[in-house]
CSV table of C-alpha atoms in Angstrom, one decimal:
chain,number,residue,atom,x,y,z
A,1,MET,CA,-8.0,13.5,20.1
A,2,THR,CA,-8.9,9.9,19.2
A,3,ASP,CA,-7.5,7.8,16.4
A,4,CYS,CA,-8.6,4.6,14.8
A,5,ILE,CA,-6.7,2.4,12.5
A,6,ALA,CA,-8.1,0.2,9.7
A,7,ILE,CA,-6.6,-2.7,7.8
A,8,ARG,CA,-7.2,-2.2,4.1
A,9,THR,CA,-7.8,-5.6,2.6
A,10,TYR,CA,-9.8,-7.7,0.1
A,11,THR,CA,-9.3,-11.0,2.0
A,12,TRP,CA,-9.0,-12.2,5.6
A,13,GLY,CA,-6.2,-14.5,6.8
A,14,PRO,CA,-3.0,-14.8,8.9
A,15,ASP,CA,-1.5,-11.5,7.7
A,16,GLU,CA,-4.6,-9.5,8.8
A,17,GLU,CA,-4.9,-11.3,12.1
A,18,ARG,CA,-1.2,-10.6,12.7
A,19,LEU,CA,-1.9,-6.9,12.3
A,20,VAL,CA,-4.9,-7.1,14.6
A,21,ALA,CA,-2.7,-8.7,17.3
A,22,ALA,CA,0.0,-6.1,16.9
A,23,LEU,CA,-2.3,-3.1,16.8
A,24,THR,CA,-4.8,-4.0,19.5
A,25,PRO,CA,-2.4,-3.4,22.5
A,26,VAL,CA,-2.0,0.2,21.1
A,27,PHE,CA,-5.5,1.0,19.8
A,28,GLY,CA,-7.7,-1.2,21.9
A,29,ASP,CA,-11.2,-1.4,20.5
A,30,ARG,CA,-10.4,1.2,17.8
A,31,VAL,CA,-9.0,-1.3,15.3
A,32,ARG,CA,-11.1,-1.6,12.2
A,33,VAL,CA,-11.1,-3.2,8.7
A,34,ALA,CA,-11.8,-1.4,5.4
A,35,PHE,CA,-12.9,-4.4,3.4
A,36,HIS,CA,-13.1,-4.4,-0.4
A,37,ASN,CA,-15.8,-6.7,-1.9
A,38,ARG,CA,-16.1,-8.9,1.2
A,39,LYS,CA,-17.4,-12.4,0.4
A,40,ALA,CA,-20.4,-13.9,2.3
A,41,GLY,CA,-19.4,-15.7,5.4
A,42,VAL,CA,-16.1,-13.8,6.0
A,43,THR,CA,-16.2,-12.4,9.5
A,44,PRO,CA,-13.1,-10.5,10.7
A,45,SER,CA,-12.4,-10.3,14.4
A,46,VAL,CA,-12.8,-6.5,14.5
A,47,PRO,CA,-15.6,-4.1,13.2
A,48,VAL,CA,-15.8,-3.7,9.4
A,49,ALA,CA,-16.4,-0.8,7.0
A,50,ASP,CA,-17.4,-2.4,3.7
A,51,PHE,CA,-16.9,-0.9,0.3
A,52,ASN,CA,-17.9,-2.6,-2.9
A,53,ASP,CA,-19.2,-1.7,-6.4
A,54,ASP,CA,-22.6,-0.8,-5.1
A,55,TRP,CA,-21.2,1.4,-2.3
A,56,VAL,CA,-19.0,3.2,-4.8
A,57,ARG,CA,-21.9,3.9,-7.2
A,58,ASP,CA,-24.3,4.9,-4.4
A,59,ASN,CA,-21.8,7.4,-3.1
A,60,GLY,CA,-21.2,9.2,-6.4
A,61,LEU,CA,-17.8,7.7,-7.0
A,62,ARG,CA,-16.5,6.0,-10.2
A,63,VAL,CA,-16.2,2.3,-10.5
A,64,LEU,CA,-12.9,1.4,-12.2
A,65,ALA,CA,-11.8,-2.2,-12.9
A,66,ASP,CA,-8.9,-1.7,-10.5
A,67,TYR,CA,-10.3,0.8,-8.0
A,68,GLY,CA,-9.7,-1.7,-5.1
A,69,TRP,CA,-6.0,-1.1,-5.8
A,70,ARG,CA,-5.9,2.3,-7.3
A,71,CYS,CA,-8.4,4.1,-5.1
A,72,GLY,CA,-7.4,3.5,-1.5
A,73,ASP,CA,-9.0,6.7,-0.6
A,74,TYR,CA,-12.4,5.0,-1.2
A,75,ALA,CA,-11.6,2.8,1.7
A,76,LEU,CA,-11.0,5.8,3.9
A,77,TYR,CA,-14.3,7.4,2.9
A,78,ALA,CA,-16.1,4.2,3.7
A,79,LEU,CA,-14.3,4.1,7.1
A,80,ARG,CA,-15.2,7.7,7.9
A,81,GLN,CA,-18.8,7.1,6.9
A,82,ALA,CA,-19.1,3.9,9.0
A,83,PHE,CA,-17.3,5.2,12.0
A,84,PRO,CA,-17.6,9.1,12.1
A,85,GLU,CA,-16.6,9.5,15.7
A,86,PHE,CA,-12.8,9.6,15.3
A,87,ASP,CA,-10.5,12.6,14.8
A,88,HIS,CA,-7.9,10.8,12.8
A,89,TYR,CA,-8.0,7.6,10.6
A,90,TRP,CA,-5.0,5.4,10.0
A,91,LEU,CA,-5.0,3.1,7.0
A,92,ILE,CA,-2.5,0.2,7.0
A,93,GLU,CA,-2.1,-2.6,4.5
A,94,PRO,CA,-1.6,-6.3,5.5
A,95,ASP,CA,2.0,-6.4,4.2
A,96,VAL,CA,3.2,-3.6,6.4
A,97,VAL,CA,5.2,-4.6,9.4
A,98,ILE,CA,6.1,-2.2,12.3
A,99,HIS,CA,9.2,-4.1,13.6
A,100,GLY,CA,10.0,-3.2,17.2
A,101,ASP,CA,8.0,-1.1,19.7
A,102,VAL,CA,4.7,-0.6,17.9
A,103,ALA,CA,3.4,1.6,20.8
A,104,GLU,CA,6.4,3.9,20.5
A,105,PHE,CA,5.9,4.3,16.8
A,106,PHE,CA,2.4,5.5,17.1
A,107,ALA,CA,3.2,7.7,20.2
A,108,GLU,CA,5.8,9.5,18.0
A,109,ALA,CA,3.4,9.8,15.1
A,110,ALA,CA,0.7,11.3,17.4
A,111,LYS,CA,2.9,14.4,17.8
A,112,LEU,CA,2.4,15.2,14.1
A,113,ARG,CA,-0.5,17.6,13.4
A,114,ALA,CA,-0.7,17.5,9.6
A,115,ASP,CA,-4.1,16.6,8.2
A,116,GLY,CA,-2.5,14.0,5.9
A,117,ILE,CA,0.7,12.1,6.5
A,118,GLY,CA,2.3,9.3,4.6
A,119,VAL,CA,5.7,7.7,4.7
A,120,ASP,CA,7.5,9.3,1.7
A,121,PHE,CA,5.6,12.5,1.2
A,122,ALA,CA,7.0,14.5,-1.7
A,123,GLN,CA,6.2,16.8,-4.6
A,124,GLN,CA,6.0,15.1,-8.0
A,125,ALA,CA,7.1,16.2,-11.4
A,126,PRO,CA,4.2,17.8,-13.4
A,127,LYS,CA,4.3,15.0,-16.0
A,128,GLU,CA,5.7,12.2,-13.8
A,129,ASN,CA,3.1,9.5,-14.7
A,130,ARG,CA,-0.4,9.0,-16.1
A,131,PHE,CA,-2.0,9.6,-12.6
A,132,VAL,CA,-0.4,13.0,-12.3
A,133,LYS,CA,-1.6,13.9,-15.8
A,134,GLY,CA,-5.2,13.2,-14.6
A,135,LEU,CA,-5.1,15.9,-12.0
A,136,PRO,CA,-7.0,19.2,-12.5
A,137,ALA,CA,-5.1,21.7,-14.6
A,138,LYS,CA,-2.4,23.8,-12.7
A,139,MET,CA,-2.7,21.7,-9.5
A,140,VAL,CA,0.8,21.0,-8.1
A,141,PRO,CA,1.2,17.2,-7.7
A,142,TYR,CA,2.2,15.6,-4.4
A,143,ARG,CA,2.3,12.0,-3.3
A,144,ALA,CA,3.0,9.5,-0.4
A,145,THR,CA,2.7,5.8,-0.6
A,146,PHE,CA,-0.7,4.7,0.6
A,147,ALA,CA,0.4,1.5,2.4
A,148,LEU,CA,0.5,3.5,5.6
A,149,THR,CA,-1.3,6.8,6.0
A,150,ARG,CA,-3.2,8.9,8.4
A,151,PHE,CA,-5.8,11.6,7.7
A,152,SER,CA,-7.9,13.8,9.9
A,153,GLY,CA,-11.6,13.4,9.8
A,154,ARG,CA,-12.1,16.9,8.4
A,155,ALA,CA,-9.6,16.2,5.6
A,156,LEU,CA,-11.5,13.1,4.6
A,157,ASP,CA,-14.8,15.0,4.6
A,158,TYR,CA,-13.2,17.5,2.2
A,159,LEU,CA,-11.5,14.8,0.0
A,160,PHE,CA,-14.7,12.8,-0.2
A,161,GLU,CA,-16.6,15.7,-1.7
A,162,ALA,CA,-13.7,16.6,-3.9
A,163,ARG,CA,-13.4,13.0,-5.2
A,164,LYS,CA,-17.1,13.0,-6.1
A,165,ILE,CA,-16.7,16.2,-8.1
A,166,TYR,CA,-13.6,14.7,-9.7
A,167,CYS,CA,-15.4,11.5,-10.7
A,168,LYS,CA,-17.9,13.6,-12.8
A,169,THR,CA,-15.3,15.5,-14.7
A,170,ALA,CA,-12.2,13.3,-14.6
A,171,PRO,CA,-10.5,11.8,-17.7
A,172,GLY,CA,-11.0,8.1,-18.7
A,173,ALA,CA,-9.8,5.2,-16.7
A,174,HIS,CA,-6.2,5.3,-18.0
A,175,ARG,CA,-5.5,8.7,-16.4
A,176,PHE,CA,-7.9,8.6,-13.5
A,177,THR,CA,-5.8,9.8,-10.6
A,178,ASN,CA,-4.8,7.3,-8.0
A,179,ASP,CA,-5.2,7.6,-4.2
A,180,GLU,CA,-1.8,9.0,-3.2
A,181,THR,CA,-1.7,11.7,-5.9
A,182,PHE,CA,-5.3,12.7,-5.6
A,183,CYS,CA,-5.3,13.1,-1.8
A,184,PHE,CA,-2.0,14.7,-1.1
A,185,SER,CA,-2.2,17.1,-4.1
A,186,HIS,CA,-5.7,18.3,-3.1
A,187,LEU,CA,-4.7,18.8,0.5
A,188,MET,CA,-1.6,20.8,-0.5
A,189,ALA,CA,-3.8,22.9,-2.9
A,190,HIS,CA,-6.2,23.9,-0.1
A,191,ARG,CA,-5.1,26.6,2.4
A,192,ASP,CA,-7.0,25.0,5.3
A,193,PHE,CA,-5.1,21.7,5.2
A,194,THR,CA,-1.6,20.5,5.7
A,195,ALA,CA,0.4,17.4,4.7
A,196,GLY,CA,3.7,15.8,5.7
A,197,GLY,CA,5.9,12.8,5.7
A,198,LEU,CA,6.6,10.2,8.4
A,199,LYS,CA,10.0,9.5,7.0
A,200,ASP,CA,10.9,13.2,7.4
A,201,HIS,CA,9.8,13.5,11.0
A,202,MET,CA,10.6,10.0,12.2
A,203,PRO,CA,13.7,9.1,10.2
A,204,ALA,CA,15.0,6.4,12.6
A,205,TRP,CA,12.0,4.2,11.7
A,206,PHE,CA,12.9,4.2,8.0
A,207,ASP,CA,16.7,4.6,7.9
A,208,GLN,CA,17.3,1.0,6.5
A,209,GLY,CA,15.3,1.7,3.3
A,210,LEU,CA,12.9,-1.2,3.9
A,211,PHE,CA,9.7,0.7,3.2
A,212,ASP,CA,8.9,0.8,-0.6
A,213,THR,CA,6.8,-0.9,-3.2
A,214,ASP,CA,9.7,-3.1,-4.3
A,215,PRO,CA,11.3,-5.5,-3.6
A,216,ASP,CA,9.1,-8.0,-1.7
A,217,LEU,CA,10.6,-8.9,1.7
A,218,LEU,CA,10.5,-12.4,3.3
A,219,ASP,CA,9.3,-12.0,6.9
A,220,ARG,CA,12.0,-14.1,8.5
A,221,SER,CA,14.7,-12.2,6.5
A,222,VAL,CA,13.4,-9.0,8.0
A,223,GLU,CA,13.7,-10.5,11.5
A,224,THR,CA,17.3,-11.6,10.8
A,225,ARG,CA,18.4,-8.3,9.3
A,226,LEU,CA,16.9,-6.1,12.0
A,227,GLY,CA,17.2,-7.9,15.3
A,228,SER,CA,15.9,-5.5,17.9
A,229,ARG,CA,16.1,-2.4,15.7
A,230,ASN,CA,12.9,-0.4,15.2
A,231,GLN,CA,11.9,-0.2,11.6
A,232,VAL,CA,8.7,0.1,9.4
A,233,CYS,CA,8.9,-2.4,6.5
A,234,HIS,CA,6.9,-3.0,3.4
A,235,PRO,CA,6.0,-5.2,1.6
A,236,VAL,CA,6.7,-8.1,4.0
A,237,ARG,CA,5.3,-11.5,3.2
A,238,PRO,CA,5.4,-15.0,4.8
A,239,ILE,CA,7.0,-17.7,2.7
A,240,ASP,CA,3.9,-18.9,0.7
A,241,SER,CA,2.9,-15.3,-0.1
A,242,PHE,CA,6.5,-14.4,-0.9
A,243,ILE,CA,6.9,-17.3,-3.4
A,244,ASP,CA,3.6,-16.4,-5.0
A,245,ALA,CA,4.6,-12.7,-5.3
A,246,VAL,CA,8.1,-13.4,-6.7
A,247,SER,CA,6.9,-15.9,-9.2
A,248,LYS,CA,4.2,-13.5,-10.5
A,249,ARG,CA,6.9,-10.8,-10.8
A,250,VAL,CA,9.3,-13.1,-12.7
A,251,ALA,CA,6.5,-14.1,-15.1
A,252,GLY,CA,5.3,-10.5,-15.5
A,253,ASN,CA,8.8,-9.3,-16.3
A,254,ALA,CA,9.3,-12.1,-18.9
A,255,SER,CA,5.9,-11.6,-20.6
A,256,GLY,CA,7.2,-8.8,-22.9
A,257,PHE,CA,9.9,-10.7,-24.7
A,258,LEU,CA,7.9,-14.0,-24.5
A,259,LYS,CA,5.1,-12.4,-26.5
A,260,ASN,CA,7.6,-12.0,-29.4
A,261,MET,CA,8.0,-15.8,-29.5
A,262,THR,CA,4.3,-16.6,-29.7
A,263,PRO,CA,4.6,-18.1,-33.3
A,264,SER,CA,7.3,-20.4,-32.0
A,265,PHE,CA,5.2,-21.4,-28.9
A,266,ALA,CA,2.3,-22.2,-31.2
A,267,GLU,CA,4.4,-25.0,-32.8
A,268,MET,CA,5.4,-26.5,-29.5
A,269,SER,CA,3.7,-29.4,-27.8
A,270,ALA,CA,2.5,-29.4,-24.2
A,271,GLU,CA,5.4,-31.6,-23.2
A,272,GLU,CA,7.9,-29.2,-24.9
A,273,LEU,CA,6.4,-26.2,-23.1
A,274,THR,CA,6.7,-28.1,-19.8
A,275,GLN,CA,10.3,-28.8,-20.7
A,276,LEU,CA,10.9,-25.1,-21.3
A,277,GLY,CA,9.3,-24.2,-17.9
A,278,THR,CA,11.5,-26.8,-16.1
A,279,ALA,CA,14.6,-25.3,-17.7
A,280,VAL,CA,13.6,-21.8,-16.6
A,281,GLN,CA,12.9,-23.1,-13.1
A,282,GLN,CA,16.3,-24.8,-12.9
A,283,ARG,CA,18.1,-21.6,-14.0
A,284,ILE,CA,16.2,-19.4,-11.5
A,285,THR,CA,16.9,-21.9,-8.7
A,286,GLU,CA,20.6,-21.8,-9.6
A,287,LEU,CA,20.6,-18.0,-9.7
A,288,ALA,CA,18.8,-17.8,-6.3
A,289,GLN,CA,21.3,-20.2,-4.8
A,290,THR,CA,24.2,-18.1,-6.1
A,291,LEU,CA,22.8,-15.0,-4.6
A,292,LYS,CA,22.2,-16.7,-1.3
A,293,ASP,CA,25.9,-17.9,-1.2
A,294,GLU,CA,27.1,-14.4,-2.0
A,295,HIS,CA,24.9,-13.0,0.8
A,296,LYS,CA,26.6,-15.3,3.3
A,297,THR,CA,29.9,-13.6,2.7
A,298,GLU,CA,28.6,-10.1,3.4
A,299,THR,CA,29.3,-8.3,6.7
A,300,PRO,CA,26.4,-7.6,9.0
A,301,GLN,CA,26.7,-3.9,8.0
A,302,GLU,CA,26.5,-4.7,4.2
A,303,ALA,CA,23.5,-7.0,4.8
A,304,LEU,CA,21.6,-4.2,6.4
A,305,ARG,CA,22.0,-1.9,3.4
């Protein structure tokens, strides 16, 4: 049986090339890219399956404002369509790092026979979130984070047709079911398909709790914490990307209570707003330094928790 692996991305840069370098010794010429809205002139070093607004419409799927993030399964359908010769299709995001022996990880994963596998596969509560509420009535919801998944070709053929039907009858954009809930719930509802979790079958690769959607992990911090230990980590970022992600998160978390102060901000000058931003910056820097100093006093075992 042959597998390919595709990097799911909307840009091309050092993170994507890092993955190509890490994956090529294992997959050879079976490394691909599932590229969302690729700009003219962008030429990755490996073959590409493009998906954009036109591709989505032409294939009977629904264009949502955030489908590039919400509907990672679209990337898989485009991949299967462009390269139909494989038995299994891995999808990996640029901020996933397989720390340690990459070949060993995929050799272990190759022993798993489920049609759909993700890291943290689990059943969801019937009313857990808006994406669950968008499922067909009476379907039992399941999920697994879409940052690292593998699906069989026949599962993708089924899911592609099921997604097209869903797009015709699904609720509005708010409850339109996301990739992880749609794919794993539909596979578990079908008697001919199976699904499972990487974390359940390969626990040693995830036992440090470094694979999640939060918090962001600085790449050199991961190296220091893990040493030679095998571990799959997400989301891992180099310093520039890490600073950008953390600053966005801080601003996003603050936006709620800041909105309540809009009338006050309206009376402030540009210089006063800059003064406010500088004061916030100083306090965040002081807090980060305090946390850094506290971290230095931890034992190696505490630091790995």
